[in-house]
Short mmCIF file of C-alpha atoms in Angstrom, two decimals:
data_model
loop_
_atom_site.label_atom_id
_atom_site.label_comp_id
_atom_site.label_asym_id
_atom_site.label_seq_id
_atom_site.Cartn_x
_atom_site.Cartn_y
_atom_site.Cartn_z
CA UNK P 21 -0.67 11.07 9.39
CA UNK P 22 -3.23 8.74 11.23
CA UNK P 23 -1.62 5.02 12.18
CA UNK P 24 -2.34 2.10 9.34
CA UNK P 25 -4.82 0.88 12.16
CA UNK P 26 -7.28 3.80 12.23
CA UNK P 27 -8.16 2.15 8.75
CA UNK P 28 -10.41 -0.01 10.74
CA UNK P 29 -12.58 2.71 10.54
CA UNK P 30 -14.00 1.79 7.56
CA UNK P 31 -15.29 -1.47 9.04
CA UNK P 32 -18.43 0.61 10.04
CA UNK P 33 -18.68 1.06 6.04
CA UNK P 34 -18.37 -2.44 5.53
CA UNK P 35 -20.59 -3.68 7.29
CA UNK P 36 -23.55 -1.46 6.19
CA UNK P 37 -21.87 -3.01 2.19
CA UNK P 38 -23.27 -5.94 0.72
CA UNK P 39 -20.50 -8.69 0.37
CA UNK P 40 -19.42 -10.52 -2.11
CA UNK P 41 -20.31 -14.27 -3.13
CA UNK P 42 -17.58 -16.65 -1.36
CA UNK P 43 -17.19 -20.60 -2.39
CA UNK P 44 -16.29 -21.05 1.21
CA UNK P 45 -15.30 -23.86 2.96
CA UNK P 46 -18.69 -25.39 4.73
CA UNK P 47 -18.69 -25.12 8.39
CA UNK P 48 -18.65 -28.79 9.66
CA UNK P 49 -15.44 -29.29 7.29
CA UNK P 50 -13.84 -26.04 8.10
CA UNK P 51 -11.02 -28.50 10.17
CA UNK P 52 -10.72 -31.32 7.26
CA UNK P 53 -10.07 -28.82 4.53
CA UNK P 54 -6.20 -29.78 2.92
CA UNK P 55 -4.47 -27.87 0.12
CA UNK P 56 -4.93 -28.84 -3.35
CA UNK P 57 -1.65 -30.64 -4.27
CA UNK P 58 -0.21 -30.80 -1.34
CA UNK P 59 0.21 -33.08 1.28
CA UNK P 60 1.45 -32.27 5.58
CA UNK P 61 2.63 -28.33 4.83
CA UNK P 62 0.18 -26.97 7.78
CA UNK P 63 -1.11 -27.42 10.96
CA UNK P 64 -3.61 -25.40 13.16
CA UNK P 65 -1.67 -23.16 15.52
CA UNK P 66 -3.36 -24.39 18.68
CA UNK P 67 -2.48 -28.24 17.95
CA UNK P 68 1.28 -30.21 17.59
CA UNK P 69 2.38 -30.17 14.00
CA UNK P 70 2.02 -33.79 12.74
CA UNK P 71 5.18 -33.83 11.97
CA UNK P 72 7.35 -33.08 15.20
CA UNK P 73 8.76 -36.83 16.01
CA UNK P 74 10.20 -36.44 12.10
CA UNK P 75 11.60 -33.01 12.31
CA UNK P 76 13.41 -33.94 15.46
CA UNK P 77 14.81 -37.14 13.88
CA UNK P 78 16.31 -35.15 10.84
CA UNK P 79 18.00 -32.82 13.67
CA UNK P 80 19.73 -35.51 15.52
CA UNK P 81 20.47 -37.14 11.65
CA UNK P 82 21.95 -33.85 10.36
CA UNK P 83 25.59 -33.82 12.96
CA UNK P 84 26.81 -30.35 11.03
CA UNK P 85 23.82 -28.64 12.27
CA UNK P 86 23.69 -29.55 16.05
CA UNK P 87 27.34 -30.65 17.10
CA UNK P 88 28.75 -26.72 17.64
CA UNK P 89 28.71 -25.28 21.36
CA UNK P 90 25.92 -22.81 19.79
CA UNK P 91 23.01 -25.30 20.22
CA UNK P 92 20.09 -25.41 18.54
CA UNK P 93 18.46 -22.19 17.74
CA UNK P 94 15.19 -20.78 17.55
CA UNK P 95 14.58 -17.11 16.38
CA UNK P 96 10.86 -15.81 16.47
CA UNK P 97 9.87 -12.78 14.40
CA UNK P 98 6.71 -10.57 15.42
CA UNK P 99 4.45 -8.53 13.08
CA UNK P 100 5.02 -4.55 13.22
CA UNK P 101 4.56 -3.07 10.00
CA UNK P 102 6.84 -0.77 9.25
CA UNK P 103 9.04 -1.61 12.32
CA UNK P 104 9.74 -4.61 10.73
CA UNK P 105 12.95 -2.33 9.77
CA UNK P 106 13.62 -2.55 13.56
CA UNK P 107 14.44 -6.54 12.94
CA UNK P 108 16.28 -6.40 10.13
CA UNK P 109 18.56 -3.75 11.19
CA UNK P 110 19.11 -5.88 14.25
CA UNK P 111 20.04 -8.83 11.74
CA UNK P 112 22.40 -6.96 10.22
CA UNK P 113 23.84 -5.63 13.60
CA UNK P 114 24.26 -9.25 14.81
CA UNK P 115 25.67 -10.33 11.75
CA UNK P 116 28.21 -7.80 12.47
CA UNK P 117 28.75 -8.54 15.82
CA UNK P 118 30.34 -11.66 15.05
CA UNK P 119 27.68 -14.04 16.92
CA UNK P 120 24.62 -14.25 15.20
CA UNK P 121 23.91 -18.09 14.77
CA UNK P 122 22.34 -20.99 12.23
CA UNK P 123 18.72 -21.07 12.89
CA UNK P 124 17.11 -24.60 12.73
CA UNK P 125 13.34 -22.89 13.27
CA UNK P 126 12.88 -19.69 12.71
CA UNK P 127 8.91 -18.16 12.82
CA UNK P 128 7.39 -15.32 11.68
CA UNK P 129 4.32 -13.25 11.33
CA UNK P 130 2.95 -10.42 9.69
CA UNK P 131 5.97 -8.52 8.87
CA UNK P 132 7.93 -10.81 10.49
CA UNK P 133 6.98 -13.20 7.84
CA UNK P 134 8.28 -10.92 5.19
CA UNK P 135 11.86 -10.55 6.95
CA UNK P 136 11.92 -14.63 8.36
CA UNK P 137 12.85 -16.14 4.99
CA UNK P 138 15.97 -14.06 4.55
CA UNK P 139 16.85 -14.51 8.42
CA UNK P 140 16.76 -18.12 7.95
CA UNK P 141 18.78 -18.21 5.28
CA UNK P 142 21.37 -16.44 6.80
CA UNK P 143 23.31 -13.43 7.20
CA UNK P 144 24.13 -13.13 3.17
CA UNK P 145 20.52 -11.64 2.73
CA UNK P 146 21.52 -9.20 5.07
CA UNK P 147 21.50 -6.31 2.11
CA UNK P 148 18.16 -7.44 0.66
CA UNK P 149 16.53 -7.07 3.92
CA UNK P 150 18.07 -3.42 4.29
CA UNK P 151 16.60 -2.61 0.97
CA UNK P 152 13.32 -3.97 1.41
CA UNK P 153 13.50 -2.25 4.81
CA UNK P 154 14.77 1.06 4.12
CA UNK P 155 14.28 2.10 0.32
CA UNK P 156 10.32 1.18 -0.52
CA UNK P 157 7.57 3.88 -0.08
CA UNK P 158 3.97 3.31 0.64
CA UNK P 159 3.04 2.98 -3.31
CA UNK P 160 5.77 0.58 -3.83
CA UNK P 161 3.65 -1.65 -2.16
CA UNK P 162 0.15 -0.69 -1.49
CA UNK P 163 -2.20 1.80 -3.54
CA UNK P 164 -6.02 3.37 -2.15
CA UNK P 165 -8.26 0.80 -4.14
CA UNK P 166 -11.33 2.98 -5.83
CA UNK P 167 -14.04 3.98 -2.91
CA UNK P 168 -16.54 1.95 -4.28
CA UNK P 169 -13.88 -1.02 -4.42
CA UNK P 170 -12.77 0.10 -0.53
CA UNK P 171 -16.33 -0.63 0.51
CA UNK P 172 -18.17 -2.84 -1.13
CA UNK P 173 -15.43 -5.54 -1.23
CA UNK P 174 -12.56 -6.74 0.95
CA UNK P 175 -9.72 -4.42 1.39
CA UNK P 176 -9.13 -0.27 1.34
CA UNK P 177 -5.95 -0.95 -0.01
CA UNK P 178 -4.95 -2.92 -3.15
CA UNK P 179 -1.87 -5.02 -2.74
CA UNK P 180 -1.08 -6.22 -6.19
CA UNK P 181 2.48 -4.01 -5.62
CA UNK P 182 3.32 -5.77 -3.06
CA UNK P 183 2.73 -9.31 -4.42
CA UNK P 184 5.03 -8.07 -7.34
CA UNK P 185 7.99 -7.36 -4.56
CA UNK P 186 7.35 -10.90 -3.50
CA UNK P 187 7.80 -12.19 -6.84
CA UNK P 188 11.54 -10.02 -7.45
CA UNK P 189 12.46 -10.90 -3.76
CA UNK P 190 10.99 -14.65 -3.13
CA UNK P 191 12.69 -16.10 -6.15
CA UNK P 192 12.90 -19.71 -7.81
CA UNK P 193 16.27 -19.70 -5.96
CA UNK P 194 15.09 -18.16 -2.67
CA UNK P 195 12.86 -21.21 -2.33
CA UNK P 196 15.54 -23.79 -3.43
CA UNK P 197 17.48 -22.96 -0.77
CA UNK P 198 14.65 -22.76 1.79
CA UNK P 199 13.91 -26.53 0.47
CA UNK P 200 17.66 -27.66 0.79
CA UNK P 201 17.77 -26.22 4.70
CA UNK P 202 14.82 -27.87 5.02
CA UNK P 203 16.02 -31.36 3.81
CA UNK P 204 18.77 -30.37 6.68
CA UNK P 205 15.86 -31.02 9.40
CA UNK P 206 15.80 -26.86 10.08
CA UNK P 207 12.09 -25.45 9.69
CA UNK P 208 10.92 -22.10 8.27
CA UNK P 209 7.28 -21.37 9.75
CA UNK P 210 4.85 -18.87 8.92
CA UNK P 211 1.69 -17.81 10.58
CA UNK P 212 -1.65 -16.53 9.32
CA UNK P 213 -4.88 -16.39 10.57
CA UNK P 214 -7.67 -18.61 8.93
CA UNK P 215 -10.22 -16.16 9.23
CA UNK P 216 -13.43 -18.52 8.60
CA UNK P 217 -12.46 -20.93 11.28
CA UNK P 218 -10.55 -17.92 13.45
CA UNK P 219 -7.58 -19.86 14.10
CA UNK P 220 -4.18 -19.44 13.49
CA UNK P 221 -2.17 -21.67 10.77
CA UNK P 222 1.25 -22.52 10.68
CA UNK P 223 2.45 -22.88 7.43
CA UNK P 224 5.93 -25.18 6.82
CA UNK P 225 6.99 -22.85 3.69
CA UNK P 226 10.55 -25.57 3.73
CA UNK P 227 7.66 -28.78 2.95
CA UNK P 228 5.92 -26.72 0.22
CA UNK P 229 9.56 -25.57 -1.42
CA UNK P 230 10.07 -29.31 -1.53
CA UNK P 231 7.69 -29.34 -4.63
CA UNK P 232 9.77 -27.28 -7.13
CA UNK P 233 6.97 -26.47 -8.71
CA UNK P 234 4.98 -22.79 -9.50
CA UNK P 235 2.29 -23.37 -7.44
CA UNK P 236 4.39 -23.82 -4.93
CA UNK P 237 6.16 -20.66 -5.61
CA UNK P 238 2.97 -18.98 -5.71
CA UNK P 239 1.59 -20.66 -2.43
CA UNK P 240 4.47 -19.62 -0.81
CA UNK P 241 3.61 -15.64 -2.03
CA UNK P 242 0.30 -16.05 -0.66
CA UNK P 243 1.00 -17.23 2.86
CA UNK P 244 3.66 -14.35 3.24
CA UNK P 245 1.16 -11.93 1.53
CA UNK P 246 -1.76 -13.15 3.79
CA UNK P 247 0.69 -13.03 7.03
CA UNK P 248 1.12 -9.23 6.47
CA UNK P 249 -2.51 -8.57 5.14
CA UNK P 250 -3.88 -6.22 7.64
CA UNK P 251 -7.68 -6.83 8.00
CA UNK P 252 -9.67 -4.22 6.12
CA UNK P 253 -6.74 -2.29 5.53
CA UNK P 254 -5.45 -5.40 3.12
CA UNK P 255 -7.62 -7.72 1.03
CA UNK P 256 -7.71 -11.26 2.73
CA UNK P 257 -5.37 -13.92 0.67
CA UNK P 258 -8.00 -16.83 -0.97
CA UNK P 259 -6.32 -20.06 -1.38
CA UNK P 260 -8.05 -23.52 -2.36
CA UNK P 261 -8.44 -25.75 -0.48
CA UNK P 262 -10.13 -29.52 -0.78
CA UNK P 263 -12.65 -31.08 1.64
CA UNK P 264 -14.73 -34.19 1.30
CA UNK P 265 -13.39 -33.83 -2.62
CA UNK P 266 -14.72 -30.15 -3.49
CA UNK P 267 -12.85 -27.22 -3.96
CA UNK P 268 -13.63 -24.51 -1.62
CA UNK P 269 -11.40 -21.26 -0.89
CA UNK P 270 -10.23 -20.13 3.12
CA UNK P 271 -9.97 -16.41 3.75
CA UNK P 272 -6.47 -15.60 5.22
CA UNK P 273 -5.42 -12.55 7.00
CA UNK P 274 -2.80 -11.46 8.95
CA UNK P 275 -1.27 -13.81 11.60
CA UNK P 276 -1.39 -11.32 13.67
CA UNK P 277 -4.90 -11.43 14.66
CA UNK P 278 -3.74 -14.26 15.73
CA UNK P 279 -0.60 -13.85 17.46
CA UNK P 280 1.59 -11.40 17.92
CA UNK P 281 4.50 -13.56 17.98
CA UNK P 282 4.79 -17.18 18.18
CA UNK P 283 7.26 -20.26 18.28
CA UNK P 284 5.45 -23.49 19.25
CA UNK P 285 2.42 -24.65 20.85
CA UNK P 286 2.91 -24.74 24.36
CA UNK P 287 1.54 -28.10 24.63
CA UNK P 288 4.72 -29.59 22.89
CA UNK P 289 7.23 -30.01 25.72
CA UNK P 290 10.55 -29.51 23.15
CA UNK P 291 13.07 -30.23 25.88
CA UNK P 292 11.50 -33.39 26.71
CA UNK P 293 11.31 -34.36 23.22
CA UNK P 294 14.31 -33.62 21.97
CA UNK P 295 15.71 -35.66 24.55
CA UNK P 296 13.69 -38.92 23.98
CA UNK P 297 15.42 -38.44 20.23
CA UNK P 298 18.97 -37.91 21.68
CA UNK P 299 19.86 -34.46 21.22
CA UNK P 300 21.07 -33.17 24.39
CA UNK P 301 22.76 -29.73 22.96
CA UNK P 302 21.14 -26.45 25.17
CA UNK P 303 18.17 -24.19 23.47
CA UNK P 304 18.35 -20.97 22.19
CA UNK P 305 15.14 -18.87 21.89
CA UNK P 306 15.49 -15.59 20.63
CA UNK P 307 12.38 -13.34 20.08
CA UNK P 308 12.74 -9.95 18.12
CA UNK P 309 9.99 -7.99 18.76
CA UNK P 310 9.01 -5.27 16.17
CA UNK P 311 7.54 -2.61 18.27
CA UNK P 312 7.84 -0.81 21.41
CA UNK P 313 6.10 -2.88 24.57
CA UNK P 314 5.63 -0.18 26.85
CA UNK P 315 2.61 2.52 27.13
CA UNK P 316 2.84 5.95 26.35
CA UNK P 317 0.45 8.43 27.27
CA UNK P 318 -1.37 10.45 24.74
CA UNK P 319 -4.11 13.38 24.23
CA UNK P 320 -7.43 11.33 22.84
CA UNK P 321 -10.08 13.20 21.23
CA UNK P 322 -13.79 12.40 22.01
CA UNK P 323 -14.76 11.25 18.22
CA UNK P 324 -14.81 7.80 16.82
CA UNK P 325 -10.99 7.80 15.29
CA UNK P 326 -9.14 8.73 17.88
CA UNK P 327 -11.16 6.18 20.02
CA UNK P 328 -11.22 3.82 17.56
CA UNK P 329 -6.97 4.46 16.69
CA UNK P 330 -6.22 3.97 20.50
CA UNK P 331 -8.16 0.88 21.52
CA UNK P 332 -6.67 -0.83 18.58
CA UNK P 333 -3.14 -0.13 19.99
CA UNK P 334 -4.03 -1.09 23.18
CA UNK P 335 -5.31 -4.47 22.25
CA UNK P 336 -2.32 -5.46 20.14
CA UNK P 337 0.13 -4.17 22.74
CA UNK P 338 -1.36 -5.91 25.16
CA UNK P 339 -1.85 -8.96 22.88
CA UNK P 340 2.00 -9.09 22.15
CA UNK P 341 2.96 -8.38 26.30
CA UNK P 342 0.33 -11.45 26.19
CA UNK P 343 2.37 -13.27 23.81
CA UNK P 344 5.44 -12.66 25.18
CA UNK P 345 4.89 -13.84 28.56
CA UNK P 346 3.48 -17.27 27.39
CA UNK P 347 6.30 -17.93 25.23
CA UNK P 348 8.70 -17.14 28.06
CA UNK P 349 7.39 -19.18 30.83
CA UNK P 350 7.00 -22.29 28.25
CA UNK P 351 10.41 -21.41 27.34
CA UNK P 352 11.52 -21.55 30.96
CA UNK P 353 9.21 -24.62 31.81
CA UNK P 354 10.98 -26.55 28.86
CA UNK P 355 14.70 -24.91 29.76
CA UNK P 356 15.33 -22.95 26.93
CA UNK P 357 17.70 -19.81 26.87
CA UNK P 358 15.52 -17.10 26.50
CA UNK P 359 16.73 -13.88 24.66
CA UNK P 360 14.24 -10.62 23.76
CA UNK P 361 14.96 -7.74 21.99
CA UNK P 362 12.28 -4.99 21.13
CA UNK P 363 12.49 -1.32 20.21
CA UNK P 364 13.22 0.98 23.16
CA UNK P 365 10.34 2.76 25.06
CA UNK P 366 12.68 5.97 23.97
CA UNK P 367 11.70 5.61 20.08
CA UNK P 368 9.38 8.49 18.98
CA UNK P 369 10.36 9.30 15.55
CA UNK P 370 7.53 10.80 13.37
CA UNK P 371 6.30 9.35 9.81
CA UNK P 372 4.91 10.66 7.37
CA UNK P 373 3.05 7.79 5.65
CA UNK P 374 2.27 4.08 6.13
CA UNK P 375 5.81 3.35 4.73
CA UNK P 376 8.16 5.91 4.87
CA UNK P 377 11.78 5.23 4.15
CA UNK P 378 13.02 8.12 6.42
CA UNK P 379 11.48 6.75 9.27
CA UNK P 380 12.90 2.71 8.85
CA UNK P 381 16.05 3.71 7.90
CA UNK P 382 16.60 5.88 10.91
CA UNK P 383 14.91 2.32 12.68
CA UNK P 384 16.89 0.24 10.50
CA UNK P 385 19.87 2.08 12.23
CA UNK P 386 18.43 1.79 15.97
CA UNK P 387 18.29 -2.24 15.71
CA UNK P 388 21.52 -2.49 13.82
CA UNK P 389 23.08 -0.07 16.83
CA UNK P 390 21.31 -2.10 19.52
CA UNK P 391 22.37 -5.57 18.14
CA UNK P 392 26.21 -4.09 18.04
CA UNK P 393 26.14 -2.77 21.38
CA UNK P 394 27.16 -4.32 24.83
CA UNK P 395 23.58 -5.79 26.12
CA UNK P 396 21.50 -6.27 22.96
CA UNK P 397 19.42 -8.95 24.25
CA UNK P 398 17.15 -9.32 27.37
CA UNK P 399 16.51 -11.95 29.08
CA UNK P 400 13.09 -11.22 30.60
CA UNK P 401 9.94 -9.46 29.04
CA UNK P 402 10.21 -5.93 30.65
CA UNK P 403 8.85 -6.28 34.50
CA UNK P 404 7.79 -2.21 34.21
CA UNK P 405 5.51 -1.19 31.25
CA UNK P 406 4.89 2.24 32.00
CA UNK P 407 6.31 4.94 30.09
CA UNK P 408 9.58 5.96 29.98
CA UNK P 409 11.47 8.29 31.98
CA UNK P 410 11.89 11.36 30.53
#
């Protein structure tokens, strides 16, 4: 079976299709556009969240969270699909291991965003992550939408099963407890890509659980949904917004169009800051990347999917080395503790559909080893890239 990406494909089909009327947001008030009841819960990924100077008050305000020799702790959670069983094995492992930490920010994209609620809430949602990792087939949470529907509106696949796993698994008490760590000053941040205005949003999921309320619940399903919605694979996520006082809706897709992985804009200085507000306590940044990083070579056949299939994994392996390297020198430039972990160049286990519980539970196992073992984390992205040795 061909990788999820060759689906893009079909994006030759779509745009010969006519498309279908939008109430989108007008161009000149793309960047003024707010959600409807609700107030501060985003920010544009290439700008400082408005509310930094607060969020690093409530750190230095909540003592439990910052006076242990662990320091403060960010974990970072990249998209992957599938090998999103890679992190949550890893989790588990670390949970295991006897040192796996509070997070006070944890991000996450794609299906990083998926796994980054549980991970922030700690190592008791260990179990749910296996199961939503290791048990759920490719019809548990996407089915082939009619052909007609595949091209002539905005997604191949129809994702209504997955929104119901978000429903069982993102539950009224999932999100109190996201909005009581958040009252703690820690943050739980999730990316997707505004599609209309091509920019990435950061979404504070801990300011919108503050509401209590079902459209909060159901905001909070969207973002995740629209994190992991692969472009023409998925249908975009639609949420309302408000501009100049009319309703209008944004197209979200996956963060990672975006980026691969993120943790903060690199134009916030967080060592600098967090000093002006007192806390003092060292930096951990740990990124957990959901795929291999190095290149493997491969027999490409002169038509336009196997073209298509292999420049697509070039650009988002490249995009994530990309990613990588400019979170690790802003790390370094800010004195943070850097820490990586990825799947092994080794990995070559076959699938046999876009989610196949064979494959991430044999993944699920790799992380959990990995995070057990004697060197789980590195602490540079990978200086060679080529393949492995055999």
């Amino acid at each position: 079976m061909r990788r999820p990406l060759c689906l893009l494909l079909f994006v030759l089909l779509i745009v010969m299709a006519g498309c279908a009327a939008r109430n989108q947001v007008p161009l000149p008030l793309q960047a003024h556009a707010d959600i409807l009841g609700f107030t501060n819960i985003r920010h544009y990924g290439d700008t400082p969240p408005d509310d930094i100077d607060k969020m690093l008050t409530n750190w230095t305000q909540q003592a439990q969270l910052l006076d242990s020799a662990e320091g403060v702790n960010f974990l970072s959670l990249s998209g992957g699909g599938a090998n999103g069983a890679f992190g949550a094995g890893f989790l588990s492992g670390w949970t295991a291991n006897g040192d796996r930490p509070t997070f006070h920010y944890v991000t996450g994209v794609s299906t990083g965003a998926l796994i980054a609620p549980f991970a922030f809430l700690g190592p008791k949602y260990d179990t749910t992550l296996k199961h939503l990792f290791t048990t759920f087939h490719t019809e548990d949470l996407v089915v082939p939408s009619t052909m007609g529907a595949g091209i002539f509106n905005d997604g191949y696949y129809d994702t209504t099963p997955f929104r119901k796993a978000l429903n069982t698994y993102i539950t009224p008490e999932v999100i109190k407890e996201i909005a009581k760590a958040h009252r703690q000053g820690r943050r739980l941040i999730i990316g997707t890509t505004n599609l209309d205005a091509m920019r990435p949003v950061y979404w504070n999921i801990g300011a919108i659980a503050q509401y209590n309320t079902k459209a909060a619940a159901q905001l909070i399903h969207d973002i995740i949904l629209a994190s992991a919605s692969v472009p023409v694979a998925f249908p975009p996520v639609y949420i309302t917004v408000r501009a100049h006082g009319k309703a209008y809706d944004e197209m979200h897709v996956d963060g990672g169009v975006s980026n691969q992985v993120f943790t903060y804009p690199a134009g916030i200085h967080i060592q600098e800051m967090l000093g002006k507000v007192g806390i003092k306590q060292k930096i951990n940044l740990y990124v957990i990347r959901n795929n291999t990083l190095h290149s493997q070579g491969k027999r490409i056949e002169p038509n336009v999917l196997d073209i298509a299939e292999r420049s697509m994994d070039g650009l988002i392996r490249n995009q994530s080395i990309g990613d990588l390297y400019r979170i690790y020198y802003t790390a370094k430039r800010d004195g943070l503790d850097f820490h990586l972990a990825y799947i092994p160049p080794t990995w070559d286990e076959p699938f046999t559909e876009l989610f196949d519980p064979a494959y991430m539970s044999k993944l699920f196992k790799l992380g959990r080893n990995m995070a057990i073992g004697p060197s789980p984390w590195q602490k540079t992205p990978p200086e060679n890239l080529g393949p492995a040795a055999k």
